[in-house]
Short mmCIF file of C-alpha atoms in Angstrom, two decimals:
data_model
loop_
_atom_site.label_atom_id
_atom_site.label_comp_id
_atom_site.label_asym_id
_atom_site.label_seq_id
_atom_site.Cartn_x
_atom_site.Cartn_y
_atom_site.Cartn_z
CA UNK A 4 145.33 157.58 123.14
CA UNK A 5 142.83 157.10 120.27
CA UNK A 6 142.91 153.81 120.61
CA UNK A 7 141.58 154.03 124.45
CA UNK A 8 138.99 156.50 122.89
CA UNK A 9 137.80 154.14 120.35
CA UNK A 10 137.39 151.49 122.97
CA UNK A 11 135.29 153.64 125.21
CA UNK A 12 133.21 154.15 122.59
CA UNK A 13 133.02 150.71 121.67
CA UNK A 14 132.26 150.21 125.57
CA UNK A 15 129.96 152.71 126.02
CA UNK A 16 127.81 151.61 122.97
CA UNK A 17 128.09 148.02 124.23
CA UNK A 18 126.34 148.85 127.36
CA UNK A 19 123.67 150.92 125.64
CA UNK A 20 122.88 148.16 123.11
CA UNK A 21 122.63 145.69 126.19
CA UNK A 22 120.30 148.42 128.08
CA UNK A 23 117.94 147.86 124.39
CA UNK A 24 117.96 144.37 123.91
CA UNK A 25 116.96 144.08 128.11
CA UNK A 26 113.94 146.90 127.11
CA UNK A 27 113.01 145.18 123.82
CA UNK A 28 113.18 141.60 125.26
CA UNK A 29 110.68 143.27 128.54
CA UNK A 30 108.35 144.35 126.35
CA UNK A 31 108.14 141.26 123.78
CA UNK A 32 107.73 139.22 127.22
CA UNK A 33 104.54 142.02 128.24
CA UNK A 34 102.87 141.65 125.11
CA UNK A 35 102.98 138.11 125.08
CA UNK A 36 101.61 138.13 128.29
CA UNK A 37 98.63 140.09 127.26
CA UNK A 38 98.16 138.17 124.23
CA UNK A 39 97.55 134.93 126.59
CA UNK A 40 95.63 136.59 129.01
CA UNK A 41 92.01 137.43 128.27
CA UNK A 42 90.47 140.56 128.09
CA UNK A 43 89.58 141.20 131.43
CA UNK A 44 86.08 143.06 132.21
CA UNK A 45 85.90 145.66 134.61
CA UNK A 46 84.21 145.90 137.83
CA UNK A 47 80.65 145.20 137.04
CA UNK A 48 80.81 143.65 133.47
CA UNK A 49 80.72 140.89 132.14
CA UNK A 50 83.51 139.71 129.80
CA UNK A 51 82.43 139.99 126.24
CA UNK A 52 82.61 136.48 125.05
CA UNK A 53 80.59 135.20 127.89
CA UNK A 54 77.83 137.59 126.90
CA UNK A 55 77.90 136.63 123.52
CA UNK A 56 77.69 133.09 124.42
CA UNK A 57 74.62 134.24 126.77
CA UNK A 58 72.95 136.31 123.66
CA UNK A 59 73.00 133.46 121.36
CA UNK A 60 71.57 130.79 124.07
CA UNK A 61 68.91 133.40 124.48
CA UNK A 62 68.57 133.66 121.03
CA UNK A 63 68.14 130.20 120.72
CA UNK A 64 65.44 129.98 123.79
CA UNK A 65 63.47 131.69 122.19
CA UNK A 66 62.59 128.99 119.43
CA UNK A 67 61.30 126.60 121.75
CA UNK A 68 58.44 129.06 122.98
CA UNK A 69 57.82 130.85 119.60
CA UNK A 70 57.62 130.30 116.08
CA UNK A 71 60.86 131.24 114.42
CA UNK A 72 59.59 133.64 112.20
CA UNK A 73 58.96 135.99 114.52
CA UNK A 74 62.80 136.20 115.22
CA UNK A 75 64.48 137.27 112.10
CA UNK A 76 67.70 138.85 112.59
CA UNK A 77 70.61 136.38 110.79
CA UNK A 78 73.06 139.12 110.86
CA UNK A 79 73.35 139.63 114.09
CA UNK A 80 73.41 135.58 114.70
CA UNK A 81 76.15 135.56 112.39
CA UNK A 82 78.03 138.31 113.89
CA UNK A 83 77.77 136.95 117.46
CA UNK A 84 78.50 133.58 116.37
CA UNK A 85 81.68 134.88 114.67
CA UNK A 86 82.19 136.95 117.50
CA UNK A 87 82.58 134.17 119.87
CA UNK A 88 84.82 132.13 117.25
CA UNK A 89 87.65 134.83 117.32
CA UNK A 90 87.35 135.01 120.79
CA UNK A 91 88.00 131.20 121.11
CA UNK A 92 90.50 131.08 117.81
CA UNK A 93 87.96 128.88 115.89
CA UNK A 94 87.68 128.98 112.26
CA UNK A 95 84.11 129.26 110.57
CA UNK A 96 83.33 128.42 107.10
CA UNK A 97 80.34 129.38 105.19
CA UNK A 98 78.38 126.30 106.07
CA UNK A 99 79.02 126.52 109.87
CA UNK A 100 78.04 130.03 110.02
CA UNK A 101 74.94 129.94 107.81
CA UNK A 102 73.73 126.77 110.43
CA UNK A 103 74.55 129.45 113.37
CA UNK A 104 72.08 131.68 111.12
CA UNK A 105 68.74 130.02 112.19
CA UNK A 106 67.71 131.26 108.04
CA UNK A 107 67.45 129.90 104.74
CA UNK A 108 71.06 129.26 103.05
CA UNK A 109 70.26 131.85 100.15
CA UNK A 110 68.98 134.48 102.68
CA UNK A 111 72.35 133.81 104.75
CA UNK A 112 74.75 133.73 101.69
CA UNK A 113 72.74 137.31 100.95
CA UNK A 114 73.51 138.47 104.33
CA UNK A 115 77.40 137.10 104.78
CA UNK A 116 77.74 139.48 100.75
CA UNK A 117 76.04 142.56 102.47
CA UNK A 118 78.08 142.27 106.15
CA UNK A 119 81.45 141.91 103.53
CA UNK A 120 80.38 145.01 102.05
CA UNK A 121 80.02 146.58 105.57
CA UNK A 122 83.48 145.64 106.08
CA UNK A 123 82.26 143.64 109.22
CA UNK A 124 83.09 140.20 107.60
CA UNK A 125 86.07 138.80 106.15
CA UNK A 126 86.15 135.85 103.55
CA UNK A 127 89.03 134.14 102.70
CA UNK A 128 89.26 130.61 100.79
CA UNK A 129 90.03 127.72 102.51
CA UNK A 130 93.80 127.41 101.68
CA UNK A 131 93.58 123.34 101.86
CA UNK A 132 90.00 122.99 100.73
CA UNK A 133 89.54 125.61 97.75
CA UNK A 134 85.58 124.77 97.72
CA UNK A 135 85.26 126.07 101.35
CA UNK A 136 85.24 129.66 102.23
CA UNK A 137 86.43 130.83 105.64
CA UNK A 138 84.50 133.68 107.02
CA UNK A 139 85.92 135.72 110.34
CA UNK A 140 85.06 139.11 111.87
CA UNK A 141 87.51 141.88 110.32
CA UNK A 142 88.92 144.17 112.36
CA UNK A 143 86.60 146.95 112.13
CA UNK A 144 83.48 144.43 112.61
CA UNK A 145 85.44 143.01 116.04
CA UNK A 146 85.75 146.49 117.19
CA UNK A 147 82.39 147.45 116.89
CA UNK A 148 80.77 144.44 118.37
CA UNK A 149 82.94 144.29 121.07
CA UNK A 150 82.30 147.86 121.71
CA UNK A 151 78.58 146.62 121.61
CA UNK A 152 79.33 143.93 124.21
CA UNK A 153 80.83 145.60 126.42
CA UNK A 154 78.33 148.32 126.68
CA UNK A 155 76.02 146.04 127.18
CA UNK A 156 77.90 144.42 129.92
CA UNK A 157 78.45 147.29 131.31
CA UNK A 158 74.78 148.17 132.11
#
């Protein structure tokens, strides 16, 4: 008799363990499925890269029709053209992203040290190249220019 008890157990806790690994393999399958899929805007917006990628060509209009110092903002260049990196899992380096700039290379390098001490920027040295530095959006500077984007989109 304790035998057959043990092997009901053993049965029992057999089928629940199956019942997990069927949950936990559903889920890994979901969030790999969202992690493919892009973000999807709602009704009426536009998806946030796309704007991006519309706020930098505008950005960059605006140099054949005006004199670029009128248009000072390097930050924000920076931060959209970062922006639209993560979103298309490209890697920027300082050089790339003080071109995107439109500003002189020490006004940029100022700029990329003040948004890393906003926390907006990472920087992180090339692991192959130790000359280059990679820069990339942190977390907190993703959320809060997506946030931007999509209330923007959603106007």
């Amino acid at each position: 008799m304790p035998n057959e008890s043990i092997a009901v157990l053993v049965k029992d806790l057999t089928t629940q363990l199956s019942a997990i690994a069927i949950e936990f393999g559903t889920r890994a399958d979901r969030l790999a499925t969202e992690d493919e899929a892009p973000d999807e805007a709602g009704p009426g917006q536009l998806d946030p890269r796309e704007l991006a990628k519309q706020l930098l060509a505008q950005r960059m209009a605006r140099f054949d029709h005006f004199p670029a110092e009128l248009f000072h903002e390097p930050a924000w260049d920076m931060l959209l053209a970062l922006f639209v990196a993560h979103e298309e899992r490209r890697t920027m380096n300082v050089k790339t992203l003080v071109a995107s700039a439109h500003a002189p290379v020490t006004t940029s390098q100022r700029w990329i040290d003040h948004l890393h001490k906003l926390k907006l920027i990472d920087r992180v040295i090339d692991p192959i190249d130790r000359r280059r530095m990679e820069i990339s959006l942190s977390d907190h500077g993703f959320v809060a220019v997506t946030a931007y984007l999509r209330r923007l989109g959603a106007v």
